[in-house]
Short mmCIF file of C-alpha atoms and ligand atoms in Angstrom, two decimals:
data_model
loop_
_atom_site.label_atom_id
_atom_site.label_comp_id
_atom_site.label_asym_id
_atom_site.label_seq_id
_atom_site.Cartn_x
_atom_site.Cartn_y
_atom_site.Cartn_z
CA UNK A 1 39.88 -33.72 0.08
CA UNK A 2 37.35 -31.37 -1.49
CA UNK A 3 36.38 -28.35 0.51
CA UNK A 4 32.86 -29.70 0.52
CA UNK A 5 33.84 -32.86 2.07
CA UNK A 6 36.10 -30.93 4.65
CA UNK A 7 33.21 -28.75 5.72
CA UNK A 8 30.80 -31.67 5.85
CA UNK A 9 33.19 -33.43 8.30
CA UNK A 10 33.45 -30.17 10.41
CA UNK A 11 29.70 -29.68 10.27
CA UNK A 12 28.77 -33.16 11.39
CA UNK A 13 30.74 -32.59 14.44
CA UNK A 14 28.70 -29.46 15.33
CA UNK A 15 25.23 -30.18 13.63
CA UNK A 16 23.14 -33.19 13.64
CA UNK A 17 24.13 -34.70 10.31
CA UNK A 18 26.09 -31.83 9.16
CA UNK A 19 23.02 -29.95 8.01
CA UNK A 20 19.96 -27.86 9.21
CA UNK A 21 17.31 -29.79 7.12
CA UNK A 22 17.70 -33.56 6.68
CA UNK A 23 17.41 -34.18 2.92
CA UNK A 24 20.42 -31.86 2.46
CA UNK A 25 22.64 -34.53 4.02
CA UNK A 26 22.46 -36.89 0.86
CA UNK A 27 22.13 -39.78 3.05
CA UNK A 28 20.30 -42.02 0.48
CA UNK A 29 22.58 -41.22 -2.59
CA UNK A 30 25.99 -42.65 -1.54
CA UNK A 31 27.74 -39.43 -1.54
CA UNK A 32 28.47 -36.34 0.63
CA UNK A 33 26.38 -33.06 -0.07
CA UNK A 34 27.92 -30.18 -1.95
CA UNK A 35 28.49 -27.01 0.08
CA UNK A 36 27.26 -24.15 -2.05
CA UNK A 37 29.16 -20.88 -2.45
CA UNK A 38 26.82 -18.98 -4.83
CA UNK A 39 24.31 -19.26 -7.56
CA UNK A 40 23.42 -16.90 -10.41
CA UNK A 41 20.65 -17.29 -13.13
CA UNK A 42 20.25 -21.07 -13.76
CA UNK A 43 23.72 -21.94 -12.54
CA UNK A 44 24.81 -22.82 -8.85
CA UNK A 45 28.38 -23.27 -7.82
CA UNK A 46 29.92 -25.32 -5.06
CA UNK A 47 32.75 -24.18 -2.60
CA UNK A 48 35.27 -26.18 -4.99
CA UNK A 49 34.12 -23.77 -7.81
CA UNK A 50 32.40 -26.57 -9.77
CA UNK A 51 29.34 -25.23 -11.88
CA UNK A 52 26.03 -27.09 -12.09
CA UNK A 53 22.75 -26.27 -13.80
CA UNK A 54 20.33 -25.86 -10.80
CA UNK A 55 16.84 -27.76 -11.16
CA UNK A 56 16.50 -27.62 -7.30
CA UNK A 57 16.15 -23.92 -7.20
CA UNK A 58 16.05 -23.76 -3.40
CA UNK A 59 13.21 -26.49 -3.61
CA UNK A 60 11.01 -23.97 -5.51
CA UNK A 61 11.19 -20.53 -4.47
CA UNK A 62 13.54 -19.34 -7.16
CA UNK A 63 11.33 -19.31 -10.14
CA UNK A 64 12.86 -16.45 -11.70
CA UNK A 65 16.39 -17.76 -11.46
CA UNK A 66 19.03 -16.90 -8.80
CA UNK A 67 20.09 -13.27 -8.30
CA UNK A 68 17.25 -11.69 -10.38
CA UNK A 69 18.38 -7.95 -10.63
CA UNK A 70 15.07 -6.50 -9.55
CA UNK A 71 14.70 -8.78 -6.52
CA UNK A 72 18.20 -8.07 -5.38
CA UNK A 73 17.76 -4.29 -5.88
CA UNK A 74 14.54 -4.41 -3.97
CA UNK A 75 16.46 -5.95 -1.06
CA UNK A 76 19.28 -3.59 -1.25
CA UNK A 77 16.85 -0.68 -1.26
CA UNK A 78 15.36 -1.97 1.86
CA UNK A 79 18.08 -3.11 4.10
CA UNK A 80 19.58 0.37 4.23
CA UNK A 81 16.51 1.66 6.12
CA UNK A 82 16.84 -1.23 8.86
CA UNK A 83 16.35 -4.82 8.96
CA UNK A 84 13.38 -5.48 11.24
CA UNK A 85 11.01 -3.08 13.52
CA UNK A 86 8.49 -5.39 14.78
CA UNK A 87 5.97 -2.90 13.76
CA UNK A 88 3.60 -2.58 10.51
CA UNK A 89 5.20 -1.38 7.35
CA UNK A 90 3.82 -0.29 3.82
CA UNK A 91 5.17 -3.42 2.14
CA UNK A 92 3.04 -5.68 4.21
CA UNK A 93 -0.06 -3.91 3.07
CA UNK A 94 1.05 -3.86 -0.45
CA UNK A 95 1.81 -7.64 -0.35
CA UNK A 96 -1.59 -8.63 1.25
CA UNK A 97 -3.40 -6.37 -1.33
CA UNK A 98 -1.36 -8.16 -4.11
CA UNK A 99 -2.22 -11.49 -2.82
CA UNK A 100 -5.92 -10.71 -2.46
CA UNK A 101 -6.00 -9.55 -6.01
CA UNK A 102 -4.22 -12.63 -7.52
CA UNK A 103 -5.72 -15.49 -5.58
CA UNK A 104 -9.35 -16.51 -5.72
CA UNK A 105 -11.30 -16.74 -2.38
CA UNK A 106 -8.76 -14.65 -0.55
CA UNK A 107 -9.82 -11.61 1.17
CA UNK A 108 -7.33 -11.43 4.09
CA UNK A 109 -3.71 -12.58 4.59
CA UNK A 110 -1.59 -13.30 7.55
CA UNK A 111 2.20 -13.51 6.87
CA UNK A 112 4.41 -15.90 8.75
CA UNK A 113 8.01 -17.13 8.32
CA UNK A 114 7.81 -20.59 6.80
CA UNK A 115 5.33 -23.03 5.15
CA UNK A 116 5.43 -25.12 8.31
CA UNK A 117 4.31 -22.06 10.48
CA UNK A 118 1.66 -21.34 7.76
CA UNK A 119 0.20 -24.85 7.86
CA UNK A 120 0.40 -25.12 11.65
CA UNK A 121 -1.72 -21.82 11.98
CA UNK A 122 -4.08 -22.70 9.24
CA UNK A 123 -4.97 -25.87 11.14
CA UNK A 124 -5.47 -24.00 14.51
CA UNK A 125 -7.71 -21.50 12.53
CA UNK A 126 -9.67 -24.25 10.91
CA UNK A 127 -10.19 -25.87 14.27
CA UNK A 128 -10.94 -22.58 15.99
CA UNK A 129 -13.45 -21.69 13.30
CA UNK A 130 -15.23 -25.04 13.27
CA UNK A 131 -14.98 -25.91 16.99
CA UNK A 132 -14.07 -29.43 15.88
CA UNK A 133 -10.78 -31.16 16.48
CA UNK A 134 -9.76 -33.65 13.84
CA UNK A 135 -8.01 -33.00 10.59
CA UNK A 136 -7.52 -35.13 7.43
CA UNK A 137 -4.45 -35.35 5.32
CA UNK A 138 -3.27 -37.70 2.65
CA UNK A 139 -0.44 -40.26 2.81
CA UNK A 140 2.69 -38.99 1.16
CA UNK A 141 1.68 -35.36 1.24
CA UNK A 142 4.02 -33.17 3.19
CA UNK A 143 2.84 -29.94 5.04
CA UNK A 144 5.88 -29.04 6.98
CA UNK A 145 7.13 -30.50 10.40
CA UNK A 146 4.49 -29.49 12.82
CA UNK A 147 3.54 -32.33 15.15
CA UNK A 148 0.03 -32.99 13.82
CA UNK A 149 1.36 -33.17 10.15
CA UNK A 150 4.21 -35.60 10.74
CA UNK A 151 1.92 -38.48 10.23
CA UNK A 152 2.50 -40.53 7.01
CA UNK A 153 4.28 -37.44 5.57
CA UNK A 154 6.15 -37.07 2.33
CA UNK A 155 9.45 -35.12 1.38
CA UNK A 156 12.48 -35.57 3.42
CA UNK A 157 10.69 -37.73 6.02
CA UNK A 158 9.84 -40.05 3.43
CA UNK A 159 13.27 -40.03 1.98
CA UNK A 160 14.72 -40.60 5.21
CA UNK A 161 12.27 -43.52 5.99
CA UNK A 162 10.59 -41.80 8.82
CA UNK A 163 7.14 -40.63 7.76
CA UNK A 164 6.06 -40.84 11.25
CA UNK A 165 8.45 -38.81 13.66
CA UNK A 166 9.55 -39.91 17.06
CA UNK A 167 8.43 -37.21 19.65
CA UNK A 168 4.97 -36.70 17.95
CA UNK A 169 2.71 -38.02 21.00
CA UNK A 170 -0.23 -40.18 20.14
CA UNK A 171 -2.63 -37.53 21.47
CA UNK A 172 -1.59 -35.39 18.38
CA UNK A 173 -1.41 -38.39 15.98
CA UNK A 174 -4.84 -39.49 16.81
CA UNK A 175 -6.59 -36.24 15.65
CA UNK A 176 -4.75 -36.53 12.35
CA UNK A 177 -6.71 -39.07 10.11
CA UNK A 178 -4.94 -40.09 6.83
CA UNK A 179 -6.67 -40.69 3.55
CA UNK A 180 -5.43 -41.94 0.06
CA UNK A 181 -4.51 -39.21 -2.40
CA UNK A 182 -6.75 -39.60 -5.63
CA UNK A 183 -9.06 -42.06 -3.63
CA UNK A 184 -12.43 -40.25 -2.61
CA UNK A 185 -13.64 -43.33 -1.08
CA UNK A 186 -11.03 -43.55 1.42
CA UNK A 187 -11.84 -39.75 2.48
CA UNK A 188 -15.63 -40.45 2.56
CA UNK A 189 -14.99 -43.40 4.74
CA UNK A 190 -13.19 -41.18 7.20
CA UNK A 191 -15.81 -38.77 7.20
CA UNK A 192 -18.64 -41.46 7.87
CA UNK A 193 -16.62 -42.77 10.60
CA UNK A 194 -15.99 -39.42 12.28
CA UNK A 195 -19.35 -37.69 11.82
CA UNK A 196 -19.24 -33.83 13.05
CA UNK A 197 -15.56 -34.20 14.25
CA UNK A 198 -13.68 -33.15 11.24
CA UNK A 199 -12.48 -29.58 11.21
CA UNK A 200 -10.66 -29.73 7.83
CA UNK A 201 -9.12 -31.58 5.04
CA UNK A 202 -5.68 -30.44 3.95
CA UNK A 203 -4.21 -31.32 0.68
CA UNK A 204 -1.40 -30.49 -1.67
CA UNK A 205 -3.72 -29.97 -4.85
CA UNK A 206 -0.63 -31.42 -6.94
CA UNK A 207 1.15 -33.83 -4.61
CA UNK A 208 4.70 -32.69 -4.95
CA UNK A 209 6.46 -34.43 -1.97
CA UNK A 210 6.00 -37.98 -3.07
CA UNK A 211 7.53 -37.02 -6.30
CA UNK A 212 4.89 -35.11 -8.45
CA UNK A 213 1.57 -36.90 -8.57
CA UNK A 214 -1.29 -35.10 -10.35
CA UNK A 215 -4.88 -35.06 -9.19
CA UNK A 216 -7.09 -37.21 -11.25
CA UNK A 217 -10.24 -35.67 -12.97
CA UNK A 218 -12.81 -35.07 -10.19
CA UNK A 219 -10.65 -35.65 -7.24
CA UNK A 220 -10.28 -31.99 -6.06
CA UNK A 221 -13.93 -31.39 -7.00
CA UNK A 222 -14.97 -34.41 -4.92
CA UNK A 223 -12.79 -33.16 -2.03
CA UNK A 224 -14.76 -29.77 -2.19
CA UNK A 225 -17.99 -31.67 -2.22
CA UNK A 226 -17.17 -33.90 0.68
CA UNK A 227 -16.10 -31.01 2.87
CA UNK A 228 -19.24 -29.15 2.07
CA UNK A 229 -21.47 -32.01 2.89
CA UNK A 230 -19.64 -32.38 6.25
CA UNK A 231 -19.27 -28.70 7.16
CA UNK A 232 -15.50 -29.12 7.08
CA UNK A 233 -13.00 -26.64 5.75
CA UNK A 234 -10.87 -27.37 2.71
CA UNK A 235 -7.23 -26.31 3.08
CA UNK A 236 -5.16 -26.11 -0.24
CA UNK A 237 -1.43 -26.29 0.75
CA UNK A 238 -0.03 -24.15 -2.11
CA UNK A 239 3.36 -23.86 -0.89
CA UNK A 240 4.54 -25.44 -4.21
CA UNK A 241 1.62 -24.69 -6.63
CA UNK A 242 0.94 -21.18 -5.43
CA UNK A 243 1.88 -18.52 -8.09
CA UNK A 244 3.45 -21.41 -10.17
CA UNK A 245 0.56 -23.38 -11.81
CA UNK A 246 -1.06 -20.02 -12.28
CA UNK A 247 -0.78 -16.72 -10.48
CA UNK A 248 -3.85 -17.69 -8.55
CA UNK A 249 -2.45 -21.16 -7.92
CA UNK A 250 -4.26 -24.45 -8.09
CA UNK A 251 -7.77 -22.78 -7.29
CA UNK A 252 -7.33 -20.96 -10.61
CA UNK A 253 -5.70 -23.71 -12.64
CA UNK A 254 -8.25 -26.43 -11.69
CA UNK A 255 -11.35 -24.23 -10.87
CA UNK A 256 -11.75 -25.70 -7.41
CA UNK A 257 -12.41 -23.22 -4.50
CA UNK A 258 -10.50 -23.58 -1.02
CA UNK A 259 -11.48 -22.10 2.15
CA UNK A 260 -7.93 -21.47 3.53
CA UNK A 261 -4.84 -21.26 1.33
CA UNK A 262 -1.27 -21.86 2.52
CA UNK A 263 1.77 -20.42 0.89
CA UNK A 264 5.49 -20.65 1.20
CA UNK A 265 8.54 -20.90 -0.90
CA UNK A 266 7.78 -18.77 -4.07
CA UNK A 267 5.98 -16.30 -2.01
CA UNK A 268 9.23 -15.26 -0.31
CA UNK A 269 11.42 -15.12 -3.38
CA UNK A 270 14.12 -16.91 -1.51
CA UNK A 271 13.52 -15.32 1.92
CA UNK A 272 11.98 -17.17 4.88
CA UNK A 273 8.22 -16.31 4.30
CA UNK A 274 5.01 -18.19 4.54
CA UNK A 275 1.31 -17.10 4.63
CA UNK A 276 -2.14 -18.31 5.23
CA UNK A 277 -5.21 -16.62 3.77
CA UNK A 278 -8.79 -16.90 3.10
CA UNK A 279 -12.20 -15.20 3.20
CA UNK A 280 -12.89 -12.41 5.58
CA UNK A 281 -15.46 -14.45 7.80
CA UNK A 282 -12.79 -17.08 8.48
CA UNK A 283 -9.68 -14.82 8.80
CA UNK A 284 -11.33 -12.52 11.15
CA UNK A 285 -11.15 -15.38 13.77
CA UNK A 286 -7.46 -14.62 14.03
CA UNK A 287 -6.17 -12.44 16.87
CA UNK A 288 -6.28 -9.54 17.54
CA UNK A 289 -9.78 -9.49 15.85
CA UNK A 290 -10.68 -13.10 16.82
CA UNK A 291 -9.84 -15.66 19.35
CA UNK A 292 -7.38 -17.80 17.52
CA UNK A 293 -4.00 -16.75 18.76
CA UNK A 294 -0.98 -16.71 16.38
CA UNK A 295 1.87 -14.16 16.55
CA UNK A 296 5.45 -13.71 15.10
CA UNK A 297 8.30 -11.34 16.07
CA UNK A 298 9.77 -11.26 12.59
CA UNK A 299 6.41 -11.89 10.51
CA UNK A 300 6.00 -9.55 7.76
CA UNK A 301 9.70 -8.68 8.06
CA UNK A 302 10.55 -5.79 5.65
CA UNK A 303 13.50 -7.61 4.01
CA UNK A 304 11.51 -10.79 3.42
CA UNK A 305 8.46 -8.68 2.22
CA UNK A 306 10.71 -6.81 -0.32
CA UNK A 307 12.09 -9.98 -1.90
CA UNK A 308 8.71 -11.75 -1.94
CA UNK A 309 6.72 -8.77 -3.24
CA UNK A 310 9.03 -7.95 -6.07
CA UNK A 311 9.03 -11.53 -7.39
CA UNK A 312 5.29 -11.67 -7.24
CA UNK A 313 5.13 -8.19 -8.97
CA UNK A 314 7.39 -9.45 -11.72
CA UNK A 315 5.17 -12.51 -12.36
CA UNK A 316 2.11 -10.40 -12.20
CA UNK A 317 3.54 -7.78 -14.62
CA UNK A 318 4.94 -10.26 -17.10
CA UNK A 319 2.43 -13.00 -17.63
CA UNK A 320 4.57 -14.70 -20.20
CA UNK A 321 6.97 -16.03 -17.41
CA UNK A 322 4.74 -18.71 -16.17
CA UNK A 323 3.75 -19.55 -19.69
CA UNK A 324 7.29 -19.86 -20.72
CA UNK A 325 8.41 -21.94 -17.91
CA UNK A 326 5.44 -24.18 -18.53
CA UNK A 327 6.07 -24.47 -22.17
CA UNK A 328 9.89 -25.24 -21.49
CA UNK A 329 8.91 -27.98 -18.91
CA UNK A 330 6.29 -29.51 -21.29
CA UNK A 331 9.18 -29.73 -23.94
CA UNK A 332 11.78 -31.34 -21.64
CA UNK A 333 9.39 -33.73 -20.01
CA UNK A 334 8.32 -34.94 -23.50
CA UNK A 335 11.88 -35.23 -24.63
CA UNK A 336 12.71 -37.12 -21.38
CA UNK A 337 9.76 -39.49 -22.21
CA UNK A 338 11.05 -40.01 -25.71
CA UNK A 339 14.62 -40.98 -24.29
CA UNK A 340 13.08 -43.36 -21.85
CA UNK A 341 11.07 -45.07 -24.50
CA UNK A 342 14.10 -45.23 -26.80
CA UNK A 343 16.15 -47.04 -24.14
CA UNK A 344 13.21 -49.20 -23.09
CA UNK A 345 13.64 -48.17 -19.40
CA UNK A 346 10.89 -48.65 -16.97
CA UNK A 347 10.38 -44.95 -15.92
CA UNK A 348 7.66 -42.45 -15.70
CA UNK A 349 7.76 -38.59 -16.05
CA UNK A 350 4.99 -36.76 -14.13
CA UNK A 351 4.82 -33.08 -14.97
CA UNK A 352 2.61 -30.14 -14.60
CA UNK A 353 3.58 -26.50 -15.22
CA UNK A 354 7.21 -26.11 -14.15
CA UNK A 355 7.06 -29.12 -11.82
CA UNK A 356 8.21 -32.60 -12.74
CA UNK A 357 9.67 -35.83 -11.43
CA UNK A 358 10.83 -39.14 -12.70
CA UNK A 359 9.87 -42.32 -11.08
CA UNK A 360 11.70 -45.55 -11.86
CA UNK A 361 8.80 -47.91 -12.21
CA UNK A 362 6.87 -49.73 -14.94
CA UNK A 363 3.50 -48.44 -13.82
CA UNK A 364 1.81 -45.07 -14.28
CA UNK A 365 2.24 -43.07 -11.06
CA UNK A 366 -1.10 -41.70 -9.80
CA UNK A 367 -0.94 -42.56 -6.05
CA UNK A 368 1.19 -42.88 -3.08
CA UNK A 369 1.34 -46.67 -3.44
CA UNK A 370 2.53 -46.51 -7.00
CA UNK A 371 5.11 -43.54 -6.23
CA UNK A 372 6.93 -45.69 -3.77
CA UNK A 373 7.25 -48.44 -6.32
CA UNK A 374 10.06 -46.21 -7.78
CA UNK A 375 13.32 -48.33 -7.70
CA UNK A 376 15.80 -46.44 -5.12
CA UNK A 377 18.81 -48.20 -6.52
CA UNK A 378 18.08 -46.96 -10.01
CA UNK A 379 17.54 -43.64 -8.82
CA UNK A 380 20.83 -43.57 -6.98
CA UNK A 381 22.63 -44.29 -10.22
CA UNK A 382 20.59 -41.72 -12.19
CA UNK A 383 21.16 -39.08 -9.43
CA UNK A 384 24.86 -39.72 -9.48
CA UNK A 385 25.24 -39.66 -13.10
CA UNK A 386 23.29 -36.36 -13.48
CA UNK A 387 25.38 -34.72 -10.47
CA UNK A 388 28.73 -35.93 -11.86
CA UNK A 389 27.86 -34.34 -15.22
CA UNK A 390 26.97 -30.95 -14.07
CA UNK A 391 23.09 -31.30 -13.29
CA UNK A 392 22.08 -30.14 -9.99
CA UNK A 393 18.76 -32.25 -9.01
CA UNK A 394 17.19 -33.08 -5.67
CA UNK A 395 18.82 -36.10 -4.05
CA UNK A 396 15.54 -38.06 -3.62
CA UNK A 397 12.85 -39.63 -6.07
CA UNK A 398 10.20 -38.00 -3.76
CA UNK A 399 11.11 -34.38 -4.60
CA UNK A 400 10.32 -32.30 -7.57
CA UNK A 401 12.50 -30.99 -10.13
CA UNK A 402 12.03 -27.17 -10.61
CA UNK A 403 12.24 -25.33 -13.94
CA UNK A 404 12.89 -21.58 -13.65
CA UNK A 405 12.64 -18.53 -15.92
CA UNK A 406 16.48 -18.40 -16.16
CA UNK A 407 16.88 -21.80 -17.76
CA UNK A 408 17.66 -21.32 -21.37
CA UNK A 409 17.89 -23.63 -24.43
CA UNK A 410 21.51 -24.43 -23.78
CA UNK A 411 20.67 -25.57 -20.19
CA UNK A 412 17.88 -27.74 -21.46
CA UNK A 413 20.20 -29.26 -24.24
CA UNK A 414 22.76 -30.07 -21.69
CA UNK A 415 20.16 -31.58 -19.45
CA UNK A 416 18.71 -33.60 -21.92
CA UNK A 417 22.15 -34.97 -23.03
CA UNK A 418 23.06 -35.87 -19.53
CA UNK A 419 19.58 -37.32 -18.90
CA UNK A 420 20.06 -39.44 -22.10
CA UNK A 421 23.55 -40.48 -20.64
CA UNK A 422 22.20 -41.49 -17.33
CA UNK A 423 19.25 -43.41 -18.87
CA UNK A 424 21.50 -45.29 -21.34
CA UNK A 425 23.58 -46.49 -18.35
CA UNK A 426 20.72 -47.86 -16.37
C1 PLP B 501 8.16 -27.18 1.70
C2 PLP B 501 6.66 -27.34 2.03
C3 PLP B 501 6.11 -27.16 3.26
C4 PLP B 501 6.94 -26.70 4.36
O1 PLP B 501 7.53 -25.31 4.24
P1 PLP B 501 8.72 -24.80 4.87
O2 PLP B 501 9.08 -23.58 4.54
O3 PLP B 501 9.99 -25.93 4.54
O4 PLP B 501 8.58 -24.92 6.39
C5 PLP B 501 4.73 -27.27 3.55
N1 PLP B 501 3.96 -27.73 2.46
C6 PLP B 501 4.42 -28.03 1.18
C7 PLP B 501 3.61 -28.53 0.26
C8 PLP B 501 5.76 -27.87 1.07
O5 PLP B 501 6.28 -28.23 -0.14
#
C-alpha cells in the first residue's frame, strides 16, 4: 500500500473524510488523495516520492512557484524575532501602504486570516455602513464558508454536490438573494423586488469557482450602475483575481470601481491571510473607529505578513512577472484548444491571465447553467490520466488551473503532451 493510502486510512479515522477541507478528499474522481511531502518551484512531491508538475499551486497563492528564495528568507528573518505578539508591527503598516498604492479605490485595509473571514467581515461592514440587511450574490460564485455565503455556492461545495449547506438557518439564507452571473436582468429584478433593502452585491469579477467563467462585455459596468442606482455597495471578491489579472486586480484590469475589495490566497504568499479594503469613509466604520465590530488574535501576524508582503513586493518590483505568466497561459490555452479541435472532442478552454479551466461540453461556457453542463465522467477520465502522467491539477471541473512564474517551457511541453494523451483517450 502506498504511504498516501496508508495516511488516508489513518486520517479518515480521526478527521472527517481524512482531510481538513472537503475538496482535498478526491471524493469525485475515483481515487484517494495524494499526501504531499514537499514542493519546490513548479514541482510537487507526494509522500511516496513521486514528482508532479503543480498546476494547483495551493489553489492560487503560489504565483511565484513554491519556495521562492526571497519569500522563504523573509519568513526566516522574521521567525527568529518571535511568532506573534498580538500588538501592531511595522510590517502591517508597510503591507497596508503597499495595498493602498497598488489597488484602485483602496485607502484603508483591515487584515484577517482567510478569504472566508474577509468576506464575512466585508458583508458586516456593508450592512453596518448602509443600514440595510439583504445581500445579493451570484449562483456558482464561492465566497468562503460563512453562513450567509453558503447559498448556491461554487468551489468544493459545488463539487461535493451541496451548494446549500445543512446548518445554515433560514433566517440567514433569506437575507442572501441569488442572481445569475452574466445576467443583469436577474440582478435588476432582485433590486426591484427588494427596494431599499439591498446592502451590497458581492461578485467574483471573474468567476473562478464554477470553473473559470469570464464576465461578458458590460456585465461588471452594469453591476456598478445598478448598485449606484440603488444605493448599494459593490463588493469585488478578488481572492483569486487580486494581484493576478493585474497588480490592481480586476478593478484595474476591467476599469470598473468597487466599494469594498476582498483579498485572500495570493495576498498571503502561502500563509493564511485575508484582507478587506476600501475607501476611508467606508472603512472608518470598523472598530475601534466605528461601530462595526471585527477583531482577530492572529490578524496581521508577523510571519504571515512577511510572506505576503515579500511576494507582493516581488510582483510590484518586477512587472514582467504577471505579463509572463499571462503570456504563458495564453500560449498553453491556445495549444489546448488546438488539441481539442484536432481530436474533435466536445470541450471548452476558458482562460484569462494565469487562470484557466477545461469544460467538457459542446457549448460555449459563459454562465453557471452552461458550466455545469461539463460532463463529469469525462472529467474523471481526464483528471486520472493527467495525474497518472505527472500533472497535478484540481480534482474538480469547477476549480481553476493556475500557472505560476516557476513553470518553464519544459513544464508546458510535458503538460501539453499529457493533455494530448488525455484528450486522445476520451
Ligand atoms: C478561496 C476563496 C475564498 C475563501 O478563502 P479561504 O481562505 O479558503 O477562506 C473566498 N472567495 C474566493 C473567490 C475564493 O476563491
